[in-house]
Amino acid sequence: MSFTDKLNYYSKRKSFKYGIPFLIMMVAGSFGLQQFSNLRYQYSKKQPVTPEEMKKYGVSMKKRQEVTLETEYDKIQSVDIDNWENKRGPRPWEEEGLAAPAKH
């Protein structure tokens, strides 16, 4: 069987007619999109904002401090979760001020 006979034999198969071009388009498309995504990240601004710059625009920032699991746990421990009051939120179909206060 010669090369042209093999090519004619395989070219009549659906996997060759539809599968191979599909796989080629998927691989070529992923490489093409990779170039566009590289451009996106290459030209995006990634500069940290300093508190002095933010004050210039009228925004105050808190000072950075170290956050550890222990400090966050201590903050949660200081919250009193045993004494709370259920407050009913307003409903869209009710007029303002008509919502009855929650009863204990």
N, CA and C of each residue as an Amber inpcrd file, in Angstrom:
protein
   312
   0.8500000  -1.1800000   0.0000000   0.0000000   0.0000000   0.0000000
   0.8960000   1.2440000   0.0000000   0.6830000   2.1190000  -0.9390000
   1.5270000   3.3060000  -1.0480000   1.0040000   4.4170000  -0.1330000
   1.7640000   5.4700000  -0.0640000   1.4030000   6.5990000   0.8010000
   0.0960000   7.2470000   0.3540000  -0.0870000   7.4010000  -0.9270000
  -1.3250000   8.0300000  -1.4280000  -2.5320000   7.1560000  -1.1600000
  -2.3600000   5.8460000  -1.2340000  -3.4710000   4.9440000  -0.9170000
  -3.8460000   5.0510000   0.5560000  -2.8300000   5.1110000   1.4320000
  -3.0950000   5.2640000   2.8680000  -3.7650000   6.6050000   3.1590000
  -3.3040000   7.6500000   2.4830000  -3.8880000   8.9750000   2.6820000
  -5.3430000   9.0000000   2.2300000  -5.6400000   8.3980000   1.1130000
  -7.0260000   8.3190000   0.6360000  -7.8890000   7.4870000   1.5750000
  -7.3240000   6.4000000   2.1190000  -8.0690000   5.5430000   3.0350000
  -8.4310000   6.2980000   4.3190000  -7.4500000   6.9860000   4.8990000
  -7.6970000   7.6900000   6.1560000  -8.4890000   8.9780000   5.9610000
  -8.3950000   9.5830000   4.7980000  -9.1230000  10.8340000   4.5770000
 -10.6270000  10.6180000   4.4880000 -11.0570000   9.3840000   4.2580000
 -12.4920000   9.0900000   4.1890000 -13.0850000   8.8240000   5.5680000
 -12.2730000   8.7130000   6.5710000 -12.7460000   8.4510000   7.9350000
 -13.1920000   9.7570000   8.5980000 -14.2530000   9.6480000   9.4310000
 -14.7710000  10.8440000  10.1080000 -13.7700000  11.3910000  11.1160000
 -13.0280000  10.5070000  11.7780000 -12.0670000  10.9900000  12.7730000
 -10.9740000  11.8160000  12.1110000 -10.6240000  11.4720000  10.8920000
  -9.6020000  12.2380000  10.1780000 -10.1780000  13.5380000   9.6390000
 -11.4200000  13.4980000   9.1560000 -12.0290000  14.6880000   8.5570000
 -12.4100000  15.7290000   9.6030000 -12.8680000  15.2700000  10.7840000
 -13.3740000  16.2090000  11.7810000 -12.5240000  16.2460000  13.0500000
 -11.9840000  15.1280000  13.4560000 -11.2460000  15.0610000  14.7150000
  -9.8890000  15.7250000  14.6620000  -9.1170000  15.4220000  13.6400000
  -7.7700000  15.9900000  13.5180000  -7.8190000  17.5110000  13.3530000
  -8.6730000  18.0680000  12.4790000  -8.7410000  19.5360000  12.4040000
  -9.2120000  20.1840000  13.7070000 -10.1150000  19.5020000  14.4140000
 -10.5760000  20.0330000  15.6960000  -9.4230000  20.1000000  16.6920000
  -8.6560000  19.0360000  16.7930000  -7.5250000  19.0330000  17.7230000
  -6.4790000  20.0720000  17.3360000  -6.2340000  20.2280000  16.0460000
  -5.2680000  21.2320000  15.5960000  -5.7510000  22.6320000  15.9560000
  -7.0400000  22.8990000  15.7650000  -7.5860000  24.2220000  16.1030000
  -7.5260000  24.4780000  17.6090000  -7.7840000  23.4540000  18.4170000
  -7.7310000  23.6240000  19.8690000  -6.3080000  23.9490000  20.3250000
  -5.3370000  23.2340000  19.8200000  -3.9470000  23.4690000  20.2220000
  -3.4700000  24.8250000  19.7120000  -3.7590000  25.1310000  18.4470000
  -3.3390000  26.4210000  17.8870000  -4.0540000  27.5770000  18.5840000
  -5.3240000  27.3890000  18.9200000  -6.0660000  28.4340000  19.6230000
  -5.5160000  28.6940000  21.0060000  -5.1100000  27.6320000  21.7030000
  -4.5580000  27.8440000  23.0470000  -3.2400000  28.6050000  22.9800000
  -2.4200000  28.3130000  21.9850000  -1.1700000  29.0640000  21.8390000
  -1.4350000  30.5050000  21.4270000  -2.4420000  30.7180000  20.5880000
  -2.7830000  32.0840000  20.1840000  -3.3190000  32.9010000  21.3360000
  -4.1880000  32.3020000  22.1480000  -4.7400000  33.0200000  23.2960000
  -3.6860000  33.2690000  24.3650000  -2.6920000  32.4120000  24.4170000
  -1.6160000  32.6090000  25.3860000  -0.8870000  33.9180000  25.1070000
  -0.7080000  34.2530000  23.8600000  -0.0340000  35.5020000  23.5100000
  -0.8450000  36.7080000  23.9760000  -2.1670000  36.6510000  23.7970000
  -3.0070000  37.7620000  24.2330000  -3.0400000  37.8770000  25.7550000
  -3.0850000  36.7500000  26.4460000  -3.1110000  36.8240000  27.9060000
  -1.7720000  37.3140000  28.4500000  -0.6740000  36.9860000  27.7900000
   0.6230000  37.5200000  28.2160000   0.6650000  39.0310000  28.0710000
   0.0890000  39.5560000  27.0040000   0.0360000  41.0080000  26.8310000
  -0.7770000  41.6610000  27.9350000  -1.8590000  41.0160000  28.3160000
  -2.7210000  41.5680000  29.3640000  -1.9470000  41.7470000  30.6640000
  -1.2200000  40.7210000  31.0650000  -0.5000000  40.7960000  32.3270000
   0.7840000  41.6150000  32.2140000   1.3320000  41.7040000  31.0300000
   2.5640000  42.4640000  30.8470000   2.3210000  43.9520000  31.0260000
   1.1980000  44.4550000  30.5680000   0.9390000  45.8860000  30.6040000
   0.0140000  46.3200000  31.7390000  -0.3780000  45.4020000  32.6080000
  -1.2150000  45.8130000  33.7340000  -0.3370000  46.4530000  34.8120000
  -0.9020000  47.4570000  35.4900000  -0.1410000  48.1560000  36.5300000
  -0.2060000  47.3450000  37.8150000   0.9420000  47.1010000  38.3820000
   1.0120000  46.3340000  39.6190000   1.8730000  47.0730000  40.6280000
   1.5360000  48.3180000  40.9110000   2.3300000  49.0960000  41.8420000
   1.5920000  49.1750000  43.1760000   2.3020000  48.9630000  44.2770000
   1.6460000  49.0920000  45.5750000   1.2930000  50.5530000  45.8660000
   0.2150000  50.7400000  46.5970000  -0.2440000  52.0850000  46.9300000
   0.2620000  52.4290000  48.3210000   0.9000000  53.5700000  48.4470000
   1.4140000  53.9990000  49.7400000   0.3600000  54.8430000  50.4560000
   0.4040000  54.8770000  51.7780000  -0.5630000  55.7030000  52.5110000
  -0.4610000  57.1880000  52.1680000   0.7390000  57.6670000  51.8190000
   0.8900000  59.0810000  51.4620000   0.1350000  59.4020000  50.1740000
   0.1890000  58.4960000  49.2130000  -0.5490000  58.7080000  47.9670000
  -2.0520000  58.7090000  48.2190000  -2.5010000  57.8410000  49.1070000
  -3.9350000  57.7650000  49.3850000  -4.4090000  58.9980000  50.1460000
  -3.5730000  59.5490000  51.0330000  -3.9520000  60.7770000  51.7300000
  -4.1080000  61.9260000  50.7560000  -3.3150000  61.9160000  49.6970000
  -3.4100000  62.9540000  48.6830000  -4.8000000  62.9400000  48.0300000
  -5.3920000  61.7570000  47.9220000  -6.7260000  61.6250000  47.3280000
  -7.8430000  61.6470000  48.3640000  -7.5010000  61.7930000  49.6320000
  -8.5050000  61.9150000  50.6820000  -8.9460000  60.5970000  51.2950000
  -8.1640000  59.5530000  51.1370000  -8.5050000  58.2500000  51.7060000
  -7.4890000  57.9330000  52.7860000  -7.9860000  57.5990000  53.9810000
  -7.0620000  57.2600000  55.0610000  -6.9350000  55.7410000  55.1550000
  -5.7110000  55.2960000  55.3210000  -5.4330000  53.8690000  55.4290000
  -4.9320000  53.5540000  56.8270000  -5.2920000  52.3680000  57.3110000
  -4.7640000  51.9350000  58.5910000  -3.3240000  51.4790000  58.4080000
  -2.5610000  51.5580000  59.4950000  -1.1890000  51.0820000  59.4400000
  -1.1980000  49.5590000  59.3360000  -0.2400000  49.0500000  58.6110000
  -0.1420000  47.6060000  58.4570000   0.3800000  47.0000000  59.7420000
  -0.2040000  45.8730000  60.0900000   0.2610000  45.1590000  61.2580000
   0.2670000  43.6740000  60.9380000   1.0200000  42.9610000  61.7090000
   1.1330000  41.5340000  61.4630000  -0.1610000  40.8390000  61.8720000
  -0.6710000  40.0120000  60.9910000  -1.8910000  39.2610000  61.2620000
  -1.4990000  37.8060000  61.4540000  -1.8120000  37.3050000  62.6370000
  -1.5440000  35.8970000  62.9140000  -2.8330000  35.2340000  63.3460000
  -2.8130000  33.9470000  63.3400000  -3.9870000  33.1830000  63.7340000
  -4.3260000  33.4290000  65.2010000  -3.3180000  33.5890000  66.0180000
  -3.5450000  33.8010000  67.4450000  -4.2080000  35.1520000  67.7150000
  -3.7620000  36.2120000  67.0150000  -4.3670000  37.5290000  67.2480000
  -5.8160000  37.5500000  66.7860000  -6.1080000  36.9140000  65.6740000
  -7.4920000  36.8620000  65.2010000  -8.3520000  36.0270000  66.1430000
  -7.8060000  34.9580000  66.6900000  -8.5370000  34.1410000  67.6500000
  -8.8400000  34.9410000  68.9070000  -7.8960000  35.7510000  69.3660000
  -8.1310000  36.5870000  70.5410000  -9.2290000  37.6090000  70.2770000
  -9.2750000  38.1690000  69.0630000 -10.3430000  39.1170000  68.7310000
 -11.7050000  38.4360000  68.7670000 -11.7730000  37.2300000  68.2580000
 -13.0500000  36.5030000  68.2420000 -13.4610000  36.1190000  69.6560000
 -12.5050000  35.7820000  70.5030000 -12.8160000  35.4220000  71.8820000
 -13.3780000  36.6040000  72.6590000 -13.0030000  37.8160000  72.2950000
 -13.4760000  38.9850000  73.0280000 -14.9140000  39.3520000  72.6630000
 -15.4640000  38.7900000  71.5930000 -16.8360000  39.0970000  71.1860000
 -17.8020000  38.3220000  72.0730000 -18.8160000  39.0180000  72.5940000
 -19.8130000  38.3940000  73.4600000 -20.9410000  37.8450000  72.5880000
 -20.9880000  36.5210000  72.4440000 -22.0150000  35.9230000  71.5900000
 -23.2050000  35.3920000  72.3790000 -23.1630000  35.4990000  73.7050000
 -24.2690000  34.9890000  74.5090000 -25.3790000  36.0140000  74.6910000
 -25.0670000  37.2840000  74.6750000 -26.0730000  38.3300000  74.8750000
 -26.2990000  39.0520000  73.5540000 -27.4120000  38.7410000  72.9080000
 -27.7380000  39.3800000  71.6530000 -29.2360000  39.5950000  71.5840000
 -29.6310000  40.4590000  70.7050000 -31.0420000  40.8000000  70.5590000
 -31.4370000  40.6200000  69.0980000 -32.5430000  39.9320000  68.8920000
 -33.0240000  39.7010000  67.5410000 -33.7380000  40.9520000  67.0450000
 -33.2830000  41.5160000  65.9340000 -33.9100000  42.7020000  65.3680000
 -34.5100000  42.3310000  64.0250000 -35.7810000  42.6350000  63.8770000
 -36.4820000  42.3010000  62.6450000 -36.1850000  43.3640000  61.5990000
 -35.8050000  42.9210000  60.4280000 -35.5200000  43.8460000  59.3430000
 -36.7950000  44.2590000  58.6330000 -36.7860000  45.3960000  57.9630000
 -37.9770000  45.8520000  57.2460000 -38.2440000  44.9700000  56.0310000
 -39.5320000  44.7980000  55.7360000 -39.9360000  44.0210000  54.5750000
 -40.3070000  44.9770000  53.4550000 -40.1170000  44.5770000  52.2040000
 -40.4130000  45.4870000  51.0930000 -41.8900000  45.8590000  51.0000000
 -42.7830000  44.9900000  51.4740000 -44.2060000  45.2600000  51.3450000
 -44.7760000  46.0370000  52.5280000 -43.9700000  46.2970000  53.5400000
 -44.4380000  47.0570000  54.6980000 -44.0100000  48.5150000  54.5790000
 -44.8180000  49.3910000  55.1680000 -44.4350000  50.7970000  55.2120000
 -43.3920000  50.9910000  56.3070000 -42.6560000  52.0820000  56.2130000
 -41.6180000  52.3380000  57.2100000 -42.2460000  52.5980000  58.5720000
 -41.6350000  52.0730000  59.6030000 -42.0900000  52.3130000  60.9600000
 -43.2060000  51.3910000  61.4120000 -43.7710000  50.5800000  60.5410000
 -44.8600000  49.6980000  60.9350000 -44.3780000  48.3360000  61.4040000
 -43.1290000  48.0320000  61.1990000 -42.6110000  46.7390000  61.6260000
 -42.6170000  46.6830000  63.1390000 -43.2580000  45.6520000  63.6770000
 -43.3520000  45.4980000  65.1280000 -41.9980000  45.0760000  65.6790000
 -41.6300000  45.5920000  66.8480000 -40.3530000  45.1760000  67.4270000
 -40.4000000  43.7030000  67.8240000 -39.2510000  43.0740000  67.8340000
 -39.1690000  41.6590000  68.1700000 -39.5060000  41.4650000  69.6370000
 -40.2540000  40.3980000  69.9090000 -40.6240000  40.0700000  71.2900000
 -39.7840000  38.8920000  71.7480000 -39.4050000  38.9380000  73.0260000
 -38.5400000  37.8860000  73.5610000 -39.3690000  36.7710000  74.1030000
